[in-house]
Tab-separated table of C-alpha atoms and ligand atoms in Angstrom:
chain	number	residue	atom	x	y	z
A	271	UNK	CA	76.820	71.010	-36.409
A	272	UNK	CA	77.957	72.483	-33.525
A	273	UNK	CA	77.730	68.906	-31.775
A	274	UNK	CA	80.986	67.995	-34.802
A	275	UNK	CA	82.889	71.295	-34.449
A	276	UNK	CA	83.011	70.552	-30.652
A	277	UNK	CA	84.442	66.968	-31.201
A	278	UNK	CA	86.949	68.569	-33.918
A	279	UNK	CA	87.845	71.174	-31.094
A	280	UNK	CA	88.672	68.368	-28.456
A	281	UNK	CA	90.202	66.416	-30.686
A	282	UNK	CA	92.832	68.677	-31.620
A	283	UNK	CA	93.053	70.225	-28.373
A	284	UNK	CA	93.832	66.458	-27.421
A	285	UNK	CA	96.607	66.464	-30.372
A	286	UNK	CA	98.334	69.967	-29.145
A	287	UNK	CA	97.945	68.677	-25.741
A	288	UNK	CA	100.473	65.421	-26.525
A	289	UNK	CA	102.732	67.926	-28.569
A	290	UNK	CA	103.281	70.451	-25.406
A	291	UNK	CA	104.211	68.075	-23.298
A	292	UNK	CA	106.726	66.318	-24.790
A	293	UNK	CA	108.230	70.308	-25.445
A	294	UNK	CA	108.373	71.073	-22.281
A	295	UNK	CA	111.225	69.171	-21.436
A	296	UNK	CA	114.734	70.375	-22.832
A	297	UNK	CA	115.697	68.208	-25.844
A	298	UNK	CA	119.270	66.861	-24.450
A	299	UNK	CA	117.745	65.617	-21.530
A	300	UNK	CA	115.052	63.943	-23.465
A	301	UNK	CA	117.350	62.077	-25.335
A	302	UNK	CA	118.107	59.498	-23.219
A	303	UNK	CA	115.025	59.194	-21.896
A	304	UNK	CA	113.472	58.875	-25.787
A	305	UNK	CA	116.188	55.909	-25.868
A	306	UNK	CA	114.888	54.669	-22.262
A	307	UNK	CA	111.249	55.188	-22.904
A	308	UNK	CA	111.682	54.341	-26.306
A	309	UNK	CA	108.679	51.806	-25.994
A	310	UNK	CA	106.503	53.960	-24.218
A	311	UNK	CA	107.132	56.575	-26.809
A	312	UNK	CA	105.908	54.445	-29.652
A	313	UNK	CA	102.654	54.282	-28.099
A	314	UNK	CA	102.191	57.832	-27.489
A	315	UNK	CA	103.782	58.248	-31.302
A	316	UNK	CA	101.065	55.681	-32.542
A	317	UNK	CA	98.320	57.689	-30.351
A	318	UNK	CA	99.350	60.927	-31.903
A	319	UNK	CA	98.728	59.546	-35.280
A	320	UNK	CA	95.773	58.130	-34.532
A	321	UNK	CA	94.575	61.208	-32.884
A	322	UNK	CA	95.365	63.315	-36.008
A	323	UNK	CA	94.401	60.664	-38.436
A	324	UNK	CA	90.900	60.869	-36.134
A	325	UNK	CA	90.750	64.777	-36.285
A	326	UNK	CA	91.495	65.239	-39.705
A	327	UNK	CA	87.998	62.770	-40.148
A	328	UNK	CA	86.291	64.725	-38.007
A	329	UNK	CA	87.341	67.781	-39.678
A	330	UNK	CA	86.423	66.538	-42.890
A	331	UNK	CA	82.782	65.282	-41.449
A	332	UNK	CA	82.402	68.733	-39.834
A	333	UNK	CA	83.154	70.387	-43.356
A	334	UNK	CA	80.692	68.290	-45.493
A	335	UNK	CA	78.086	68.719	-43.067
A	336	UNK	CA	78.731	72.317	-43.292
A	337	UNK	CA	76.184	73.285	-46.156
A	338	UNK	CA	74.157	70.739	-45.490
A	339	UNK	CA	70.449	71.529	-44.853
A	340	UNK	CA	68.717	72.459	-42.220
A	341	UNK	CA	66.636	70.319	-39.180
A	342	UNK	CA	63.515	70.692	-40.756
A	343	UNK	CA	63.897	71.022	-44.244
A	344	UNK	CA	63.932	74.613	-45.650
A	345	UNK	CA	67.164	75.773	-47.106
A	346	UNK	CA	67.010	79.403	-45.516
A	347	UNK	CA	66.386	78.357	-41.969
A	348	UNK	CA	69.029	78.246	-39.447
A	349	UNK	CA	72.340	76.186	-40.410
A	350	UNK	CA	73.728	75.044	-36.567
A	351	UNK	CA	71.211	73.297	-35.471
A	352	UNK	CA	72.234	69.915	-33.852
A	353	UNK	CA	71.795	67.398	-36.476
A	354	UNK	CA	69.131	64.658	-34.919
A	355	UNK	CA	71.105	63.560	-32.538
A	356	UNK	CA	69.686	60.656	-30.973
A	357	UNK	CA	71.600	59.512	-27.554
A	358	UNK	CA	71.785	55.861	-26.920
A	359	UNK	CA	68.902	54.786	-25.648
A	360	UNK	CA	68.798	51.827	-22.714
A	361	UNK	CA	68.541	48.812	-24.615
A	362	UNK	CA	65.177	47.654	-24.045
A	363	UNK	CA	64.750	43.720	-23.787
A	364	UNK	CA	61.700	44.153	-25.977
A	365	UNK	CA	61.925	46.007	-28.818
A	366	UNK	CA	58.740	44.887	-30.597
A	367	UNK	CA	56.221	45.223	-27.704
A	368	UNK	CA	57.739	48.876	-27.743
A	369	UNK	CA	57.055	49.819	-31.172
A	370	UNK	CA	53.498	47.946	-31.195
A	371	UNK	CA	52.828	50.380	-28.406
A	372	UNK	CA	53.886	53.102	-30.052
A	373	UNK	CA	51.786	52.525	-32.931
A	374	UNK	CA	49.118	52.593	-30.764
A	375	UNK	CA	50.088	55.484	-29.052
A	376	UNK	CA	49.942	57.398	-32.610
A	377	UNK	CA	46.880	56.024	-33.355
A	378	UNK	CA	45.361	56.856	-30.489
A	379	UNK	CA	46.833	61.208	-30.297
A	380	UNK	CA	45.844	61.058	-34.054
A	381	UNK	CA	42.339	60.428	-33.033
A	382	UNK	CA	41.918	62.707	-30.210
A	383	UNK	CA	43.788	65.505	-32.108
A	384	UNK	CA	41.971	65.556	-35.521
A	385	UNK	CA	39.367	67.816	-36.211
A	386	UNK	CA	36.235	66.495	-37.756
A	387	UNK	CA	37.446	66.435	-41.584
A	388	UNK	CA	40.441	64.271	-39.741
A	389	UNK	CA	42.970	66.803	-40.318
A	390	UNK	CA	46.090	67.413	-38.421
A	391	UNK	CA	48.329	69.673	-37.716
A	392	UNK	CA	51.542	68.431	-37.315
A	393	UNK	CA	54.952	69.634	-36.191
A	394	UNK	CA	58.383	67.869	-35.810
A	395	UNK	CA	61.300	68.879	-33.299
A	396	UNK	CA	64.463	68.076	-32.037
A	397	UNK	CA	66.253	68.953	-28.839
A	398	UNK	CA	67.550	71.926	-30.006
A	399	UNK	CA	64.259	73.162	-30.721
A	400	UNK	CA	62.418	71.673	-27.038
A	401	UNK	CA	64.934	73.823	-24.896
A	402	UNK	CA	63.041	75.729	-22.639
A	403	UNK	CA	62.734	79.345	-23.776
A	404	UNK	CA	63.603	78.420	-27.279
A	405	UNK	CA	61.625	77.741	-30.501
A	406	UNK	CA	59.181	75.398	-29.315
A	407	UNK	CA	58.120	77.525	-26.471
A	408	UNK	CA	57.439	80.246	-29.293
A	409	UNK	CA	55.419	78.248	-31.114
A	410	UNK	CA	52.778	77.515	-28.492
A	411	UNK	CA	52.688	81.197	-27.043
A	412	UNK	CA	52.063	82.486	-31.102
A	413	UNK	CA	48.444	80.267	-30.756
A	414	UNK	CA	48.145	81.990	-27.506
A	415	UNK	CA	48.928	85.401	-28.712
A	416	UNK	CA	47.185	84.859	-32.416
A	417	UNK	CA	43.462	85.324	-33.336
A	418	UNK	CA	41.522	82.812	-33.051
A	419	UNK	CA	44.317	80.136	-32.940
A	420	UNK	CA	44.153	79.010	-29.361
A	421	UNK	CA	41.667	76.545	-30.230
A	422	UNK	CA	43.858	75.097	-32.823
A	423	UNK	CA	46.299	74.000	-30.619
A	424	UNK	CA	44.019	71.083	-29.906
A	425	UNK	CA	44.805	69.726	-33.302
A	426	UNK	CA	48.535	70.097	-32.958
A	427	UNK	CA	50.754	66.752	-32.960
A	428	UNK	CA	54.282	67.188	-31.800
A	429	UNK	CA	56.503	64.642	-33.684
A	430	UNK	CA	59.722	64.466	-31.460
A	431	UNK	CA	63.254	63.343	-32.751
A	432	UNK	CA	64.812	62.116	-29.926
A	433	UNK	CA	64.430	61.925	-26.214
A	434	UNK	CA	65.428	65.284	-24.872
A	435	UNK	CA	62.047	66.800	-27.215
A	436	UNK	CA	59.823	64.291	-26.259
A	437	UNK	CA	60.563	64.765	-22.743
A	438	UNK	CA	60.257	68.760	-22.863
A	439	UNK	CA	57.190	67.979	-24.841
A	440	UNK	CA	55.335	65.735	-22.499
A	441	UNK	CA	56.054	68.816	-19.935
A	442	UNK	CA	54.780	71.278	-21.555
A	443	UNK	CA	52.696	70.269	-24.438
A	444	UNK	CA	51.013	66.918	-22.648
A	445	UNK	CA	49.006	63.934	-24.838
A	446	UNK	CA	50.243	65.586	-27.839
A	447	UNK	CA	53.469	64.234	-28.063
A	448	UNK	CA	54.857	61.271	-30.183
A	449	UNK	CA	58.054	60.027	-30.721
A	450	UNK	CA	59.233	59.013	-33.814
A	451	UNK	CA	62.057	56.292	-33.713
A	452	UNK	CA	64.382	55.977	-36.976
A	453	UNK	CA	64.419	52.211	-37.371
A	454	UNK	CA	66.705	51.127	-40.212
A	455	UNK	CA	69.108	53.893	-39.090
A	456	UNK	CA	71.583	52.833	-36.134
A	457	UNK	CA	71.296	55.480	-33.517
A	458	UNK	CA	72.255	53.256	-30.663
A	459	UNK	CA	76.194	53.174	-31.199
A	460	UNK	CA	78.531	56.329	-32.006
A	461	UNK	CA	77.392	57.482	-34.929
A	462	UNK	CA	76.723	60.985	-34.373
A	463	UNK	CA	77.643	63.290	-36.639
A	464	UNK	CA	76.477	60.710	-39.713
A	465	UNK	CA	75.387	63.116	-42.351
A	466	UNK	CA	73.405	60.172	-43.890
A	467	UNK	CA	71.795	59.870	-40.470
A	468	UNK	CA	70.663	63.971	-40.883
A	469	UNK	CA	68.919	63.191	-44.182
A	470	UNK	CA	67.610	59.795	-43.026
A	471	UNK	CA	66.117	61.300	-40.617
A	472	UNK	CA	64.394	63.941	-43.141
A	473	UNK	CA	63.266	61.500	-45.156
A	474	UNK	CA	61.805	59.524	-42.700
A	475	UNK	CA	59.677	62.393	-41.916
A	476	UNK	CA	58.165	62.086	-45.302
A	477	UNK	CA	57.510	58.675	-45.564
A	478	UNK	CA	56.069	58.999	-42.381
A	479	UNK	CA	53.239	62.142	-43.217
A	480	UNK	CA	52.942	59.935	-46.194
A	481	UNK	CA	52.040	57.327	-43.897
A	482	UNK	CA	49.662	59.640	-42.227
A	483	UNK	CA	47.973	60.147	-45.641
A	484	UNK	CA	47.526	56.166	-45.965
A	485	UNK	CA	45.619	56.333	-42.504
A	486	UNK	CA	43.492	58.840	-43.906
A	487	UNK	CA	44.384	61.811	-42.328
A	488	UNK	CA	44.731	65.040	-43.946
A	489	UNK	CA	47.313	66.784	-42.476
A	490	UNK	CA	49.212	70.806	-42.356
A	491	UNK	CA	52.978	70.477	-41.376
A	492	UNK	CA	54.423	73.287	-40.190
A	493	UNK	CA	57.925	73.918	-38.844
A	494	UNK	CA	58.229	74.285	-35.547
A	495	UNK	CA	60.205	78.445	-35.708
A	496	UNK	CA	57.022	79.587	-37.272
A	497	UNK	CA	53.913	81.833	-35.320
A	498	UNK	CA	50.343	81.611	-36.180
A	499	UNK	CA	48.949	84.889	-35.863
A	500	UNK	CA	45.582	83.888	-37.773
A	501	UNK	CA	43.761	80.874	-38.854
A	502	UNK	CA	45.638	79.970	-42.372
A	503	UNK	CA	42.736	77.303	-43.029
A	504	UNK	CA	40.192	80.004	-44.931
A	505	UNK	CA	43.336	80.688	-46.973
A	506	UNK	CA	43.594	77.082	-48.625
A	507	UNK	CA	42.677	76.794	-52.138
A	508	UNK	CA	39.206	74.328	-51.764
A	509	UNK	CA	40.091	72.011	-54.354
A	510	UNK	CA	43.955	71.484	-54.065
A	511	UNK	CA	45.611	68.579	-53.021
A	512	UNK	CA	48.735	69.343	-51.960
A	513	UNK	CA	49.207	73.178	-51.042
A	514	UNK	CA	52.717	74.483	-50.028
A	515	UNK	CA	54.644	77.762	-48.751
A	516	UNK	CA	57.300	79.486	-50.988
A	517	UNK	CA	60.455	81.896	-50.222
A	518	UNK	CA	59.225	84.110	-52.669
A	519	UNK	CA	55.476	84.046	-54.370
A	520	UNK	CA	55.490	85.328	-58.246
A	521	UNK	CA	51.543	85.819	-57.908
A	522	UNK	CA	50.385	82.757	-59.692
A	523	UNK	CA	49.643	79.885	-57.621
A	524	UNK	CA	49.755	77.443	-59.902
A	525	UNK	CA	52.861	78.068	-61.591
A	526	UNK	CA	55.876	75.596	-60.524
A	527	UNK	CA	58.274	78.186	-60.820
A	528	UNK	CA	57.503	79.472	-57.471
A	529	UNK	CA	60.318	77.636	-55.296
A	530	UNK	CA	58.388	75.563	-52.820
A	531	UNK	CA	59.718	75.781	-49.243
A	532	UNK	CA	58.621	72.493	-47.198
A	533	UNK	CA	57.887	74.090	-44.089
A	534	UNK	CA	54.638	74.722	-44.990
A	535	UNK	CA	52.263	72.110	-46.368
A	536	UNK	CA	48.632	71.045	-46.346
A	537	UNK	CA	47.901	67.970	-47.913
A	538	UNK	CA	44.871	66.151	-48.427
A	539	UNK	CA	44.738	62.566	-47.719
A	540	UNK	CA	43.485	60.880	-51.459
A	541	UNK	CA	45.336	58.026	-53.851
A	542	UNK	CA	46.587	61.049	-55.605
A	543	UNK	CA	48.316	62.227	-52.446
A	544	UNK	CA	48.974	58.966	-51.330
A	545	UNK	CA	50.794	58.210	-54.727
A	546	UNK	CA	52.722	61.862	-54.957
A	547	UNK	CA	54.339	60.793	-51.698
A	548	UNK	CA	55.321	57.247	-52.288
A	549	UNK	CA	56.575	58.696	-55.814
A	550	UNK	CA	58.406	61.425	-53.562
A	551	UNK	CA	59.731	58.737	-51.051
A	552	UNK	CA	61.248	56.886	-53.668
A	553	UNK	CA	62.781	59.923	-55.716
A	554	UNK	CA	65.191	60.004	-52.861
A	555	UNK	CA	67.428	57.349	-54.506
A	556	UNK	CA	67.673	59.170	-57.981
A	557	UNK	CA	68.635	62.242	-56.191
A	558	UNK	CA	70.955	61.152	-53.482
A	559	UNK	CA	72.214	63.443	-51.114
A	560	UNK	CA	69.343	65.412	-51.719
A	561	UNK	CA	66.556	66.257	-48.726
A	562	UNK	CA	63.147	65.872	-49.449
A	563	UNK	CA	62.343	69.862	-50.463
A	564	UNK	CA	65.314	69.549	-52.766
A	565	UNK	CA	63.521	67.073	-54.436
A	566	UNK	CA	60.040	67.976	-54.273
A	567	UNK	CA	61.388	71.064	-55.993
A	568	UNK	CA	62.982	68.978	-58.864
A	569	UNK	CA	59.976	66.363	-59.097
A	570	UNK	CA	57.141	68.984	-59.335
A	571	UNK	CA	57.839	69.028	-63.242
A	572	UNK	CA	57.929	65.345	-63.791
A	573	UNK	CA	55.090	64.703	-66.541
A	574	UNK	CA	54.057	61.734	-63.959
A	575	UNK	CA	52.679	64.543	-61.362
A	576	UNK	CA	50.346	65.353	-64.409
A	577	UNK	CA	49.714	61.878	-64.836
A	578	UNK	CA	48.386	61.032	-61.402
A	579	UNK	CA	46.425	64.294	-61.886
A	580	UNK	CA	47.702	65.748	-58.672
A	581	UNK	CA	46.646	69.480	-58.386
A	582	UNK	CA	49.366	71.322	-56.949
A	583	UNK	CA	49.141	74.837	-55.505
A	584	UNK	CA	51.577	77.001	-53.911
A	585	UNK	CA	50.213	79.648	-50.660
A	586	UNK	CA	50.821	83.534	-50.957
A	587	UNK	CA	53.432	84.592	-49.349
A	588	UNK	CA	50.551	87.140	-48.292
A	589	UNK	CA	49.186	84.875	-46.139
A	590	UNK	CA	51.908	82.444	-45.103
A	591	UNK	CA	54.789	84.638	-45.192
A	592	UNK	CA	58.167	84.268	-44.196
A	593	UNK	CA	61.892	86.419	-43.197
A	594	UNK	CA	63.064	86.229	-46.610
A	595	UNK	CA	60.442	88.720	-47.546
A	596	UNK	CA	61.144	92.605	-47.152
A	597	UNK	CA	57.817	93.973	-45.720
A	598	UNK	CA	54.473	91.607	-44.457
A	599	UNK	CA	50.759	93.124	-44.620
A	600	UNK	CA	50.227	92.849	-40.632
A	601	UNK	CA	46.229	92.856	-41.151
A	602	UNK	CA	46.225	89.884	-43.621
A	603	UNK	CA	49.587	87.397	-42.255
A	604	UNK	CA	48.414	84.250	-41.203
A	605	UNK	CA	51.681	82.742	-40.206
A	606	UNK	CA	55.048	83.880	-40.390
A	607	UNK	CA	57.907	81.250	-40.942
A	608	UNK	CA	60.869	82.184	-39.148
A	609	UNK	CA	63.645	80.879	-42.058
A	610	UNK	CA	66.658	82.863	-44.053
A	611	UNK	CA	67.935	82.869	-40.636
A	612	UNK	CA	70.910	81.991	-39.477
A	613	UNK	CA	71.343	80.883	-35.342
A	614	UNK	CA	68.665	79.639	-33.254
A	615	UNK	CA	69.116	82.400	-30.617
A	616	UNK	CA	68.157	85.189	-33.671
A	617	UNK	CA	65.594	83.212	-34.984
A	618	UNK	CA	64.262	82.942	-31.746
A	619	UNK	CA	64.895	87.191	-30.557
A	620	UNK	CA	62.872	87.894	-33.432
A	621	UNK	CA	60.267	85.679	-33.828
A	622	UNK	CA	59.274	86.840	-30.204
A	623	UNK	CA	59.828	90.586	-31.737
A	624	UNK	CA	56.850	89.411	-34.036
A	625	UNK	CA	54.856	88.176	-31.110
A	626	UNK	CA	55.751	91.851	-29.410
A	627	UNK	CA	54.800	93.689	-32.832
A	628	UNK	CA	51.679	91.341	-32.887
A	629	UNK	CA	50.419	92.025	-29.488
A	630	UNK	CA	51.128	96.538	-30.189
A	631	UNK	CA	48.854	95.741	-33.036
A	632	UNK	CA	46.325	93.721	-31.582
A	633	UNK	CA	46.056	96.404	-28.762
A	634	UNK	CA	45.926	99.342	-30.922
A	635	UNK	CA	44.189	98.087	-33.856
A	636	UNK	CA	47.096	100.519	-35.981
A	637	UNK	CA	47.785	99.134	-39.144
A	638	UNK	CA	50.727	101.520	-39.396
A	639	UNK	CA	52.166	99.592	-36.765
A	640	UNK	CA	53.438	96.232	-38.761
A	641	UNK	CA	56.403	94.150	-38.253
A	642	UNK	CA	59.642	95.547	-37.411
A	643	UNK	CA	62.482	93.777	-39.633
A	644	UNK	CA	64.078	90.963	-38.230
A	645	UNK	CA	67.625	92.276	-37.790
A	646	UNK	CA	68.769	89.410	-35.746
A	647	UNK	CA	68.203	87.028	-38.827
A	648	UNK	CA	69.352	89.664	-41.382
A	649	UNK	CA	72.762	90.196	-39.822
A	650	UNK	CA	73.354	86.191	-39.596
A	651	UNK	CA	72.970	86.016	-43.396
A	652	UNK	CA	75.122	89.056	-44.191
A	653	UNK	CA	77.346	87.547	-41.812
A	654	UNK	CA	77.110	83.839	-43.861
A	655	UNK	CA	78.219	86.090	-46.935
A	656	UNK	CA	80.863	87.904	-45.863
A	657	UNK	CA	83.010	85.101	-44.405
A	658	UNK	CA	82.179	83.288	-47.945
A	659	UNK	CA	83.777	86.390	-49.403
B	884	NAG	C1	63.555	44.138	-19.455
B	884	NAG	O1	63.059	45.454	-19.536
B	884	NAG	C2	62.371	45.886	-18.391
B	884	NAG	C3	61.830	47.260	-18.636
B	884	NAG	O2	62.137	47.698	-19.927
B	884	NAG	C4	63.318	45.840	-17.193
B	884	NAG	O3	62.625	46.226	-16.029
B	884	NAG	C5	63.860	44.456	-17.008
B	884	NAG	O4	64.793	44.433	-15.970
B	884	NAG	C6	64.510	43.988	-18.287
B	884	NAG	N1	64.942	42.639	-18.171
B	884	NAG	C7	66.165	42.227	-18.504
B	884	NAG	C8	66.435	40.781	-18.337
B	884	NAG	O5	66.994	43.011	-18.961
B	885	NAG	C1	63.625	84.106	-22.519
B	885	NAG	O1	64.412	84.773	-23.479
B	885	NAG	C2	64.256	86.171	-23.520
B	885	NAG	C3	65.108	86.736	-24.620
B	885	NAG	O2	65.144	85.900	-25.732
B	885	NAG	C4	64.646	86.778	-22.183
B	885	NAG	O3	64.398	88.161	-22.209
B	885	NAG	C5	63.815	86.114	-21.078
B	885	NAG	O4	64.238	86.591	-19.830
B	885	NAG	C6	63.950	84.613	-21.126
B	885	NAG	N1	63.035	84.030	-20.159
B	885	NAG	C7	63.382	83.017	-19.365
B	885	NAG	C8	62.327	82.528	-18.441
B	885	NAG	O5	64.490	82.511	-19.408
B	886	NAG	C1	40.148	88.700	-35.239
B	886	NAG	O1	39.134	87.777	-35.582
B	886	NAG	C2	37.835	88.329	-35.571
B	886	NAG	C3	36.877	87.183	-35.835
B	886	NAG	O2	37.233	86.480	-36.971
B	886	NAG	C4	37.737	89.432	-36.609
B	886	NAG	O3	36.435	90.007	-36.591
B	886	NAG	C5	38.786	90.485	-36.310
B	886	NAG	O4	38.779	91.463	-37.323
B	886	NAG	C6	40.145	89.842	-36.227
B	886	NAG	N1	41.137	90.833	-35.825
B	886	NAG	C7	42.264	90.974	-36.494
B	886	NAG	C8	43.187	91.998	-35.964
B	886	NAG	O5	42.581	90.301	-37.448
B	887	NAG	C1	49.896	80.437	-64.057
B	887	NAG	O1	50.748	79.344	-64.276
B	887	NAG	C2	50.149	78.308	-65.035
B	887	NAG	C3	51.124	77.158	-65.049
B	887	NAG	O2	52.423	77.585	-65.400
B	887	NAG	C4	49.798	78.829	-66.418
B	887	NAG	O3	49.189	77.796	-67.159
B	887	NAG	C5	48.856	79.990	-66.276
B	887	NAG	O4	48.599	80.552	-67.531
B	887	NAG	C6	49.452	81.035	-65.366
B	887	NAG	N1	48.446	82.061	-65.110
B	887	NAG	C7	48.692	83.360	-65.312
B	887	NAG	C8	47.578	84.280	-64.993
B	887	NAG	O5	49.771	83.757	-65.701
C-alpha cells in the first residue's frame, strides 16, 4: 500500500513538475517560442498526458487496493503493509535445478523442525514484517519471554515472501528459513502493485499448508504479529481436525457462527484435511476476489464439509486471544494475536507492551497486574472510522 501511494505521489509530483515550468515563463514571450518549439512542445504535451493518463491508473490501483486485506490474512490486522512485493530477482540460467533444490531444502527444515507427531509450526512473512526491530523480532523474543515456549521455537518454520525476509531470516532465525517462490505469478517484471498478485500470493499460502498436509505433516500456522506467552498445544480439542482462532468466541466451539480468523490454525494432516483444503483451494474461483479466510468463512456451511466428515472446531478466545477483545485473563492467555490494528509501528509498540506486561507478571506472580489496553492499535481504528465519516 504504501509502496502504490508513493508511486501515485511521484507521479503527480512528476505531472505538477511539467506544469510549473512551463508557468514560469511570462506567456507573451512564450508565444513565439510555443510557435518555435512547437515540436518539442508536442512531446512534452504527449508526456503530460501520458503522465496523467499513468497517475490517474495508479490512483485508481492505489484506491482498489485500499480495502483490500491484509499480508497475512485476517481482516482486522494492519491495512499498510507492503503488499508481497517481490523485487526482480537475477535471472538465474537454471530455473529448475533451483526449485528441485528448494524442494529439498523444505523437505529437509520440515524434518529437522517437526516434533515427533510431525507437527509444525509454521509462520509466513514479508519484508515488512523481517525489518529489524519490527514484528518478526517480536515474535521470537515472545518464545523467549513466554513459559515454557523457548523450546518450541525448535519447531518453528519461517515461510518467507520475498528476498528481503528470507535474508533477515537466515540472520537471525538460521536453518529455519524457507522461501516460498510464487510460480505462475510474474514477479520478475513491473508488476508491483498487482492486487491479483496480493491475493495470489494468499492463496498460494494455502495450497501450499495444504501441501504440507499431503506430506503428512500436521501443522499450527500462526501469524507472524502474534506472542506466545504459553504452550497453546494442551488447549487443542484431541479429536478435531482442523481447529481455528476467532475475533470474537460466542462460547460454543462448535458452532460456525463464530467468525473464524485465519491467523490461527492447527490442522491435522488426514484425507479429511487433505480434502477440506483442496476443496478450499479450489473455492477460490467461485469467490473471486475473495482471500482465503473470506472464504473459509463462507465454505464452513457447505453441506460437503459434513460430507467429508471434517470436524471443525473453533479455539477460545480465552486461550488464543486477540486486540479485538476488551480485557484477556493474564493467568490463562496462551497467545495473543496482535490484529484490529491498524500500522505496523502500533502493532508493534504494543505487542512489546504485552511482552512488558508479561514479564511484571511473570516477576510478581500478581494476577491483578494483566494487560494494559493496546492504545496504539485502538487509536488506528478510531482513526480508520473517523476519516470514513
Ligand atoms: C548461470 O548461473 C550461474 C549462477 O547462478 C552464474 O555463475 C553463471 O555465470 C550463469 N551463466 C550464464 C551463462 O549466465
Ligand atoms: C526498538 O523499538 C523500540 C520502540 O518500539 C525502541 O524503544 C528501541 O530503542 C528499538 N531498539 C532498537 C535496537 O532499535
Ligand atoms: C509456568 O509453567 C509452569 C510449568 O508448567 C507452571 O507450574 C507455572 O504455573 C506456569 N506459570 C505461569 C505464570 O503460568
Ligand atoms: C453448539 O453449536 C452446535 C452447532 O451449531 C449445536 O449443535 C450445539 O447444540 C451447540 N451447543 C450448545 C451448548 O449450544
Amino acid at each position: 500500500m504504501s509502496i502504490t501511494t508513493k508511486m501515485a505521489t511521484s507521479f503527480s509530483t512528476a505531472v505538477n513538475r511539467g506544469g510549473g515550468g512551463l508557468k514560469l515563463q511570462p506567456l507573451k514571450q512564450m508565444l513565439p517560442q510555443l510557435q518555435s518549439k512547437w515540436r518539442e512542445l508536442k512531446w512534452i504535451a504527449c508526456l503530460l498526458v501520458f503522465t496523467f493518463l499513468l497517475s490517474l491508473f495508479f490512483y485508481h490501483i492505489a484506491s482498489r487496493i485500499q480495502p483490500r486485506p491484509l499480508p497475512l490474512p485476517q481482516q482486522s490486522s494492519i491495512s499498510d503493509f507492503v503488499p508481497p512485493f517481490i523485487t526482480a530477482k537475477p535471472k538465474s540460467n537454471n530455473t529448475n535445478n533451483f526449485e528441485a533444490e528448494d524442494r529439498g531444502n523444505l523437505a529437509s527444515i520440515l524434518r529437522e523442525a517437526a516434533m515427533d507427531e510431525k507437527t509444525v509450526i509454521v509462520t509466513m512473512m514479508n519484508k515488512a514484517y523481517a525489518e529489524r526491530n519490527s514484528t518478526f523480532d517480536v515474535f521470537l523474543e515472545g518464545f523467549r519471554v513466554g513459559n515454557g515456549t523457548e523450546r518450541l521455537l525448535r519447531h518453528v518454520v519461517v515461510v518467507c515472501l520475498d528476498d528481503k525476509a528470507y535474508s533477515r531470516c537466515v540472520e537471525v532465525f538460521p536453518h529455519r528459513c524457507f522461501m516460498l517462490r510464487a510460480t505462475g505469478v510474474d514477479f520478475s517484471g513491473e508488476r508491483l502493485f498487482m492486487v491479483g498478485d496480493y491475493l495470489e500470493m494468499m492463496w498460494r499460502r494455502t495450497e501450499f499448508l495444504g501441501s504440507l498436509l499431503k506430506l503428512g505433516y500436521n501443522f499450527l500456522l500462526t501469524d507472524v504479529d502474534t506472542v506466545w506467552l504459553r504452550d497453546p498445544f494442551p488447549r487443542f480439542i484431541a479429536d478435531a481436525d482442523f481447529q481455528i482462532a476467532c475475533d470474537s468466541f460466542n462460547g460454543n466451539f462448535s458452532d460456525n457462527r463464530n467468525y473464524a480468523n485465519g491467523g490461527f490454525l492447527y490442522v491435522i494432516a488426514n484425507s479429511r484435511t487433505i480434502e477440506l483444503y483442496n476443496y478450499w483451494y479450489e473455492s477460490r474461483l467461485r469467490f473471486p476476489g475473495k482471500n482465503e479466510q473470506d472464504v473459509i468463512n463462507k465454505i464452513k456451511y457447505d453441506p460437503y464439509i459434513k460430507k467429508i466428515g471434517l470436524k471443525m472446531r473453533f479455539l477460545d478466545t480465552t486461550h488464543v486471544g486477540n486486540f479485538c477483545q476488551q480485557n484477556w485473563d493474564i493467568t490463562k492467555v496462551c497467545v495473543l494475536h496482535g490484529n484490529c490494528c491498524i500500522g505496523q509501528a502500533n502493532k508493534v509498540k504494543d505487542l512489546r507492551q504485552v511482552l512488558e506486561d508479561w514479564t511484571s507478571f511473570l516477576s510478581s506472580e500478581d494476577p491483578t497486574i494483566g494487560f494494559r489496553q493496546p492504545m496504539n492499535c485502538r487509536r488506528s481504528l478510531r482513526r480508520r472510522w473517523s476519516h470514513k465519516g
